[in-house]
XYZ file of C-alpha atoms in Angstrom:
605
model
C 98.127 115.712 47.062
C 98.983 114.418 49.654
C 96.387 111.972 52.077
C 96.285 109.431 54.628
C 94.882 105.744 53.104
C 91.359 105.393 53.119
C 90.509 103.923 56.986
C 86.906 105.327 56.223
C 83.942 104.353 53.714
C 83.185 108.365 53.399
C 86.528 108.219 52.176
C 87.140 105.351 49.480
C 83.627 107.070 48.562
C 85.865 110.863 47.957
C 88.031 108.864 46.174
C 85.093 107.691 43.996
C 86.296 103.859 43.967
C 83.588 101.532 43.432
C 85.365 98.723 44.800
C 88.810 98.665 47.064
C 91.682 96.383 45.854
C 93.133 95.705 49.266
C 91.858 95.834 52.455
C 94.297 94.889 55.459
C 93.072 94.919 58.565
C 95.571 95.494 61.447
C 95.744 95.563 65.360
C 97.355 98.735 65.327
C 95.873 102.633 65.133
C 97.179 104.169 61.075
C 99.911 105.745 61.359
C 100.756 106.914 57.922
C 104.896 107.151 59.019
C 107.692 104.634 57.334
C 108.109 103.365 60.660
C 105.255 101.395 60.660
C 104.283 98.120 58.641
C 100.763 98.338 57.888
C 101.581 102.029 55.946
C 104.840 100.663 54.745
C 102.683 97.871 52.568
C 99.568 99.540 52.132
C 102.492 102.900 50.158
C 104.282 99.794 48.382
C 100.402 98.970 47.365
C 99.435 102.017 46.057
C 103.034 103.454 44.013
C 101.529 101.223 42.076
C 98.381 101.477 41.013
C 97.187 99.023 43.633
C 93.637 100.939 45.620
C 93.924 100.030 48.964
C 92.283 100.605 52.582
C 93.440 100.429 56.015
C 90.729 98.519 58.656
C 92.347 99.684 62.052
C 91.865 97.906 65.081
C 88.474 96.678 64.264
C 85.721 95.968 66.746
C 85.374 92.082 66.978
C 82.621 91.867 69.830
C 79.975 93.391 67.604
C 77.783 92.360 64.615
C 82.080 92.499 62.453
C 80.429 95.887 60.898
C 84.516 97.392 60.810
C 84.386 93.292 58.710
C 82.237 94.478 56.421
C 82.455 98.391 55.432
C 84.612 97.736 52.318
C 82.336 94.748 51.109
C 85.482 92.459 50.149
C 88.236 93.485 47.813
C 89.061 93.054 44.135
C 91.813 91.365 45.669
C 92.563 90.264 49.065
C 91.896 90.739 52.587
C 96.336 91.664 54.040
C 96.074 90.647 58.253
C 98.407 91.428 60.570
C 98.320 91.671 64.469
C 100.352 94.986 64.020
C 103.398 95.982 65.350
C 104.408 93.642 68.046
C 102.709 89.973 68.874
C 99.279 90.905 70.396
C 100.274 88.212 73.575
C 103.585 90.219 73.660
C 102.308 93.751 73.674
C 98.640 93.103 76.405
C 101.047 90.777 78.804
C 103.798 90.716 81.140
C 106.567 88.939 81.766
C 104.402 87.379 84.479
C 101.761 86.962 82.337
C 100.079 89.528 84.092
C 97.878 91.781 81.457
C 99.244 95.397 80.698
C 96.721 98.190 81.241
C 98.393 100.281 78.148
C 99.090 100.212 74.597
C 101.677 101.961 72.820
C 99.572 101.242 69.189
C 95.909 103.238 70.748
C 95.092 106.509 71.008
C 95.883 107.289 74.424
C 97.752 104.603 75.242
C 93.808 103.137 75.691
C 94.300 98.309 76.323
C 91.412 96.662 74.765
C 91.457 97.546 71.488
C 92.853 94.000 69.367
C 92.098 91.303 70.516
C 94.570 88.193 72.532
C 95.976 86.096 69.097
C 94.810 89.327 66.380
C 95.940 87.214 63.415
C 94.083 84.252 63.995
C 90.940 86.071 65.141
C 90.793 88.399 61.633
C 91.533 86.138 59.843
C 88.805 83.276 60.643
C 86.388 85.887 60.883
C 87.440 87.537 57.559
C 87.149 83.845 56.674
C 83.454 83.213 57.922
C 82.908 86.826 56.264
C 83.824 85.861 52.004
C 84.248 82.627 52.750
C 86.153 82.858 48.949
C 88.835 86.365 48.979
C 92.063 85.630 49.631
C 93.056 86.327 52.893
C 97.591 86.803 53.823
C 98.883 86.599 57.026
C 102.355 89.504 57.476
C 104.046 90.889 59.819
C 105.607 89.389 62.905
C 102.453 87.979 64.917
C 102.553 85.649 62.039
C 106.659 85.782 60.380
C 107.571 84.009 64.420
C 104.245 81.299 64.274
C 104.702 79.961 61.014
C 106.002 76.546 61.811
C 105.255 75.032 64.752
C 106.701 77.418 67.855
C 107.103 77.659 72.083
C 103.299 79.340 72.918
C 105.060 81.194 76.404
C 100.708 82.384 77.314
C 99.632 78.940 77.053
C 102.802 77.152 77.696
C 102.921 74.233 75.295
C 103.981 73.940 71.887
C 101.593 75.208 69.182
C 101.074 74.177 65.625
C 101.987 76.762 62.823
C 99.418 80.008 63.073
C 99.191 77.896 58.481
C 97.501 75.338 60.371
C 95.421 76.990 63.653
C 94.117 79.932 61.089
C 92.352 79.455 57.592
C 94.064 82.148 56.131
C 95.221 81.070 52.543
C 99.293 82.848 52.916
C 101.751 83.878 54.998
C 104.400 86.406 53.941
C 107.169 86.635 56.799
C 109.451 88.587 57.157
C 110.487 92.098 55.733
C 107.093 92.189 52.925
C 107.063 95.028 50.269
C 108.821 92.747 46.899
C 106.075 89.732 47.863
C 103.669 91.418 48.708
C 103.696 93.574 45.285
C 104.582 89.290 43.136
C 101.087 88.436 45.321
C 99.073 91.586 44.323
C 100.391 91.074 41.020
C 100.027 87.172 39.992
C 96.579 88.025 41.378
C 95.566 90.620 39.366
C 96.215 88.505 36.374
C 93.375 85.886 37.482
C 96.058 83.338 38.881
C 94.537 81.096 42.043
C 96.502 81.447 45.442
C 97.904 78.253 43.871
C 99.973 80.482 41.690
C 102.232 82.216 44.754
C 102.977 79.283 46.440
C 106.351 79.005 44.108
C 107.241 83.235 45.415
C 110.151 83.345 47.552
C 109.735 84.693 50.929
C 105.881 82.460 50.891
C 104.394 79.608 53.745
C 101.660 78.623 53.082
C 99.600 74.932 54.249
C 98.829 71.732 51.811
C 97.662 68.588 52.329
C 99.820 65.637 51.660
C 98.726 63.976 48.503
C 99.319 68.517 47.379
C 102.707 68.665 47.763
C 104.950 69.283 45.365
C 107.986 71.249 45.959
C 110.518 70.971 43.376
C 113.175 72.730 44.774
C 115.620 71.592 47.629
C 114.531 70.499 50.506
C 114.501 69.726 54.250
C 111.748 68.028 56.363
C 111.439 68.910 59.990
C 110.488 66.591 62.385
C 106.065 66.739 61.902
C 104.256 68.713 64.898
C 102.923 65.872 66.382
C 106.818 64.715 66.923
C 108.192 67.668 69.396
C 104.808 66.475 71.039
C 106.800 63.928 72.160
C 110.549 64.480 72.025
C 112.023 68.297 73.166
C 114.781 66.891 71.952
C 112.852 66.987 67.773
C 111.887 70.583 68.526
C 115.809 71.790 69.494
C 116.665 69.835 66.702
C 114.161 71.416 64.623
C 115.067 74.390 65.482
C 118.627 74.667 64.581
C 117.619 73.742 61.081
C 116.249 76.378 61.640
C 118.173 79.113 62.731
C 120.774 77.784 60.779
C 118.935 78.458 57.244
C 117.410 82.072 58.641
C 120.857 83.056 58.221
C 122.283 82.693 55.058
C 121.085 84.098 52.030
C 121.331 80.733 50.138
C 118.517 78.418 52.127
C 116.268 75.772 51.329
C 112.662 75.391 51.517
C 111.244 74.218 55.089
C 108.973 71.250 55.324
C 107.066 70.140 58.595
C 104.348 68.074 58.544
C 101.054 68.250 60.380
C 98.882 65.166 60.565
C 97.308 65.780 56.775
C 99.229 68.482 56.171
C 102.493 70.207 55.564
C 103.770 73.412 56.297
C 106.051 75.064 53.434
C 108.214 77.959 54.438
C 109.854 79.353 50.952
C 113.819 80.954 50.947
C 113.714 84.423 51.681
C 114.152 86.956 49.206
C 117.787 87.782 48.507
C 118.370 91.490 51.349
C 117.206 94.342 49.814
C 118.852 96.324 48.049
C 120.228 100.134 49.153
C 117.772 101.939 46.267
C 114.943 99.980 46.992
C 114.743 100.894 50.628
C 114.948 104.021 49.818
C 112.296 103.281 47.480
C 110.315 101.574 50.521
C 111.684 104.717 53.223
C 110.544 108.492 50.177
C 107.450 107.791 49.330
C 104.513 110.059 49.975
C 103.876 109.331 54.017
C 102.139 111.933 56.025
C 104.411 111.399 58.969
C 101.427 111.178 61.502
C 98.739 109.788 62.950
C 94.903 109.263 60.999
C 92.989 112.521 61.430
C 90.357 110.449 62.557
C 92.202 109.694 66.588
C 92.604 113.461 67.237
C 90.860 113.438 69.859
C 91.093 110.435 71.735
C 94.689 112.090 72.473
C 98.547 111.388 70.839
C 99.447 107.781 70.678
C 102.966 107.140 72.885
C 104.927 104.321 69.651
C 104.226 107.629 66.991
C 105.516 110.400 70.099
C 108.199 107.554 70.740
C 109.923 108.214 66.915
C 108.796 111.279 65.568
C 111.362 113.010 65.403
C 113.868 110.399 65.029
C 115.513 108.912 61.644
C 115.786 104.811 60.626
C 119.305 104.678 58.764
C 118.617 100.863 57.912
C 116.805 97.468 58.485
C 118.877 94.015 59.691
C 120.504 93.568 61.695
C 124.103 90.981 62.931
C 124.255 90.369 65.540
C 122.267 87.460 66.481
C 121.536 87.586 69.963
C 119.378 84.953 71.084
C 116.387 86.604 73.334
C 115.750 88.991 70.022
C 112.966 88.590 66.627
C 115.246 90.998 64.785
C 116.710 89.413 62.370
C 114.417 86.046 62.359
C 112.141 89.373 61.020
C 113.884 90.960 58.994
C 117.450 89.129 58.556
C 120.718 88.984 59.854
C 121.773 91.127 56.005
C 122.203 94.323 56.861
C 119.965 97.049 54.190
C 120.317 100.338 54.719
C 119.151 103.575 53.230
C 121.723 106.049 51.004
C 122.983 109.147 52.757
C 120.901 111.643 50.460
C 117.667 109.544 51.097
C 118.550 109.827 54.571
C 119.555 113.497 54.445
C 116.339 113.928 52.660
C 113.933 112.500 55.833
C 115.800 115.156 57.873
C 114.872 117.917 55.758
C 111.187 116.916 55.834
C 111.313 116.354 59.377
C 112.848 120.268 60.318
C 109.948 121.638 58.587
C 108.005 120.683 61.005
C 105.726 122.954 62.592
C 105.335 121.264 65.336
C 109.559 120.221 65.108
C 110.960 122.486 67.529
C 114.952 121.401 67.163
C 115.707 117.772 68.808
C 116.044 114.626 66.810
C 115.479 111.685 69.452
C 116.940 109.636 67.092
C 119.432 108.551 64.193
C 120.192 104.149 64.125
C 118.104 101.442 63.445
C 117.504 98.149 65.665
C 121.244 98.611 66.303
C 122.457 102.474 66.014
C 126.198 101.244 64.019
C 125.802 99.278 61.216
C 124.234 101.189 58.869
C 126.418 100.304 55.547
C 128.159 97.596 57.227
C 128.587 94.845 54.998
C 130.625 91.721 52.492
C 133.813 92.599 52.035
C 133.849 89.537 49.390
C 129.796 89.180 48.890
C 130.094 85.709 48.001
C 131.907 84.649 50.439
C 128.353 86.036 52.509
C 126.951 84.293 50.117
C 127.444 81.103 51.341
C 128.073 81.708 55.076
C 125.783 80.573 58.144
C 127.151 82.354 61.727
C 124.791 82.682 63.671
C 126.332 86.853 63.835
C 129.310 89.263 62.075
C 130.307 90.309 65.622
C 129.549 86.992 68.435
C 131.934 85.101 69.579
C 134.285 86.894 67.325
C 134.289 89.509 64.508
C 133.776 88.195 60.776
C 137.095 88.781 59.078
C 135.247 89.500 55.843
C 132.766 92.153 57.869
C 133.810 95.899 56.683
C 133.048 97.365 59.959
C 133.888 100.768 58.897
C 132.301 103.455 61.746
C 133.253 106.396 59.732
C 130.839 106.831 57.837
C 128.744 106.331 60.111
C 131.144 109.530 62.153
C 130.414 111.884 58.617
C 126.691 111.112 58.196
C 126.706 112.088 62.396
C 128.505 115.588 61.543
C 126.194 116.169 58.167
C 122.927 115.380 60.416
C 123.702 118.097 62.721
C 124.813 120.196 60.704
C 121.619 120.914 59.756
C 120.216 125.001 60.706
C 116.950 123.109 62.071
C 119.260 121.057 64.094
C 120.312 122.304 67.466
C 120.413 118.647 69.500
C 121.166 115.520 67.971
C 121.080 112.162 69.421
C 121.737 108.644 69.890
C 118.716 106.726 71.127
C 119.479 102.782 69.603
C 121.376 99.986 70.904
C 125.503 100.708 70.502
C 126.949 97.225 69.091
C 130.234 98.250 70.842
C 130.997 94.388 70.657
C 132.351 95.777 67.105
C 134.477 98.247 68.425
C 138.519 98.521 67.053
C 140.647 101.068 67.432
C 140.785 100.230 63.478
C 137.592 101.022 62.307
C 136.829 104.432 63.835
C 134.408 102.763 66.081
C 135.808 103.846 69.377
C 135.929 107.655 67.702
C 132.234 106.865 66.851
C 131.695 106.068 70.476
C 134.125 109.165 71.417
C 131.894 111.617 68.353
C 128.026 110.075 70.213
C 129.595 110.532 74.075
C 130.733 114.389 73.903
C 128.023 115.383 71.322
C 124.514 113.153 70.903
C 124.284 112.310 74.399
C 121.150 114.046 76.001
C 123.387 112.748 80.035
C 122.298 109.120 79.518
C 123.666 106.577 77.140
C 122.350 103.178 77.928
C 124.120 100.077 76.768
C 122.827 97.056 77.291
C 125.466 94.232 78.173
C 122.437 92.407 78.960
C 124.332 89.826 81.377
C 127.867 89.954 84.380
C 127.589 86.621 83.415
C 130.596 84.931 81.323
C 128.256 81.488 80.953
C 125.220 82.989 81.215
C 126.596 85.846 78.186
C 128.000 82.898 75.847
C 124.051 81.744 75.769
C 123.299 85.031 75.107
C 124.958 84.519 72.434
C 126.587 88.563 73.416
C 130.190 89.133 74.456
C 132.765 89.086 77.362
C 131.255 91.561 80.459
C 134.882 92.026 80.375
C 133.854 94.979 77.252
C 131.179 95.957 79.536
C 133.840 97.188 81.628
C 136.672 98.545 79.433
C 133.607 100.405 77.362
C 132.462 101.952 80.999
C 136.511 102.598 81.570
C 136.344 105.051 78.135
C 133.143 106.595 79.020
C 134.594 107.445 82.314
C 137.669 108.943 79.771
C 135.519 110.694 77.036
C 133.251 112.328 80.580
C 136.140 112.786 82.002
C 138.586 114.699 78.633
C 135.483 116.224 77.501
C 134.433 118.992 81.059
C 130.727 116.436 81.185
C 129.765 114.243 83.915
C 127.377 111.921 82.043
C 126.244 108.300 83.245
C 126.268 105.325 81.668
C 122.826 102.988 82.102
C 123.845 98.704 81.430
C 120.447 97.724 80.630
C 120.373 93.051 82.227
C 117.829 90.801 81.707
C 116.945 87.995 84.763
C 115.485 84.516 83.927
C 117.482 84.201 81.114
C 117.876 80.348 80.445
C 121.645 79.438 81.541
C 120.669 81.386 84.852
C 120.554 81.078 88.401
C 120.631 82.565 91.286
C 124.047 82.571 91.221
C 124.333 83.803 88.379
C 121.739 86.864 90.209
C 123.739 87.520 92.905
C 126.568 87.383 91.788
C 125.427 90.480 88.944
C 124.161 92.592 92.345
C 127.079 92.156 93.778
C 128.567 93.632 90.647
C 126.157 96.637 90.387
C 126.911 97.136 93.672
C 130.684 97.807 93.578
C 130.529 99.267 90.174
C 127.814 101.793 92.672
C 124.962 101.415 90.126
C 121.437 101.511 91.079
C 119.249 99.965 88.380
C 117.309 101.220 86.357
C 116.764 99.725 82.693
C 115.407 95.907 83.388
C 113.708 93.391 82.485
C 112.725 89.896 83.505
C 113.156 87.455 80.794
C 109.498 86.928 78.299
C 109.882 83.681 75.601
C 108.346 84.832 72.298
C 107.905 82.758 69.323
C 111.119 81.324 67.003
C 113.756 82.779 69.213
C 116.476 80.258 70.104
C 116.425 81.850 73.857
C 112.163 80.371 73.997
C 113.949 77.426 72.658
C 115.817 76.248 75.298
C 113.241 78.057 77.542
C 110.996 74.926 76.617
C 112.778 72.093 76.230
C 116.207 72.432 78.494
C 117.854 72.031 75.963
C 121.006 73.584 73.707
C 119.910 73.611 70.462
C 123.668 73.827 68.620
C 124.817 70.489 71.765
C 121.852 69.132 72.386
C 123.513 68.900 76.216
C 120.938 70.270 79.387
C 120.800 73.852 79.571
C 119.859 75.117 83.522
C 115.763 77.646 83.180
C 114.505 79.172 85.147
C 110.280 78.419 84.864
C 108.401 78.711 87.660
C 107.684 82.308 88.842
C 108.466 82.403 92.440
C 111.445 81.643 90.644
C 111.603 83.934 87.937
C 110.537 86.522 90.967
C 113.219 85.386 93.018
C 115.794 85.821 90.447
C 113.867 89.537 89.643
C 113.894 90.879 92.736
C 118.353 90.404 92.937
C 118.132 93.799 90.327
C 116.552 95.362 93.592
C 118.550 94.742 96.270
C 119.123 97.942 97.302
C 115.311 98.397 97.715
C 114.479 97.997 102.453
C 111.022 96.618 101.180
C 112.690 94.055 99.224
C 115.407 92.246 101.258
C 113.645 90.891 103.391
C 112.763 88.181 100.814
C 116.504 88.501 98.535
C 117.829 86.816 102.430
C 115.116 84.119 102.188
C 115.540 83.204 98.937
C 119.362 83.428 98.909
C 119.441 81.092 101.896
C 116.728 78.643 100.098
C 118.663 77.616 97.724
C 122.558 78.099 100.193
C 123.679 81.286 98.860
C 123.441 82.850 102.683
C 127.414 84.657 101.561
C 125.962 86.204 99.404
C 123.277 88.132 102.303
C 126.811 89.517 104.169
C 127.412 90.378 101.115
C 124.795 92.565 99.463
C 123.776 93.657 102.182
C 124.992 94.329 104.550
C 127.453 92.561 107.832
C 124.135 91.960 110.116
C 123.131 89.880 107.460
C 119.801 92.279 107.414
C 120.540 94.784 104.956
C 119.471 98.442 106.223
C 115.331 98.641 107.059
C 114.212 94.841 108.028
C 113.852 94.109 111.909
C 115.286 91.005 112.580
C 111.825 89.124 114.114
């Protein structure tokens, strides 16, 4: 009979369980849907025969009764901050506290602590010192080695040093979680898990026994003293994370060593299908009904995920570091079955909001010769040029769109995921795919992400030159003209990225003015752990070349850059003029704001 995984003691009792095997603790509300990691891990363990309960958003401020309600699990506690790093969830790029939380009923803030993974693991070890605590999820995964923390503005040690957790399961963790559960179920200690792929752990120096090939990184203490050492470390970490076959990484922290084992091989289509095809309820737990909708669920409720992973290699993105560079695609049958399942929901009104993944158009893309991929360490299959070994055929995606749209209960099918236009050629069906999306799967506004207009900034972002956006816009305009559509192409941009100076932002604003844009989709760069952009922000060094990189780090400099997105707003123009003149860029004042040098709505003193 279909059911939610239990989150209350009454539910556990109704199931007749005397003890739970695994308890998952998460900073998110419990949504039983394949887009949410806690549900995926819980269902994976359940399918293997384990009794799993979930403690969603426990109260960490009271007598800790939420953490005690199920007692000690037979095997282990699994801990995650949720689908986001808790600090990204809580704070803006300006380090201001957010007033909402998309993963909480009613969008309410305040139901998880800062650094949730740290807080939860400490509480659990305090209450249950003898029960293994295993960290997973994006917050733990991206903090597995020494890393820069933007919110404290300092270098942090590995999360394994700052918490009492016994083990860290990084990346997409279904396979490794099952292996951990089976080893512990056999009565073996946590040390037996140290040989598993895709785990990290910390041991005293005399306990260090790495059997495979490994690279020892600069120690945490060395990196504290030298930003060059930190940059050199990141170059190795990034290169190894791009490989299918990589080596163990070891980093000393005082008298302890953090060991990061190589990841599991990419998931097969059958394995990805199995993960998506489990008996999810596809709803938030009924306990939340009176508290209002959960925004993150409402956003994805009528969408379908086609694959995991991304080989785009963007400097500021954590997707490839967490999900992997290799694409793990679902089968067409699994996708079509999920579409059928969605259309049977009584609340479905005929509109599918997305068919895509981390990117819209990487489904089924892989190396033509898998052996070449096994030896490859490129950060991207599409940058700086398209890999000749990449099968970038878009025709299967065109056919999939047509099959999903042909479902009689689907009135509209939209593509909401980001489209990688650098994958388009006339030979691989890419521009045909683009036409298909524009004409048939766009609500009237298609979003793309050129990220910047300056080619030297784009190179540091690992993004294609701005000329690609011009070509995309030209094709988009022609498609709309031929089809009689009055659609808009909406670009997405980032300010204050490493390498970006105020002049680059002035050039971006000028380009947008000439193209007739008033920007909506914008973001001030936020450094998040374990990305190339963050390493450049912290060190002021490009890890690939060890050459200096300009970085806007002060709140004033970041605000000056961000303000240029809104050059057309009278209320912003006085500050824009002042900042441009301060930096010796007065020539942009008249170009952006008119010959008066003041712009409409700005009075002379």
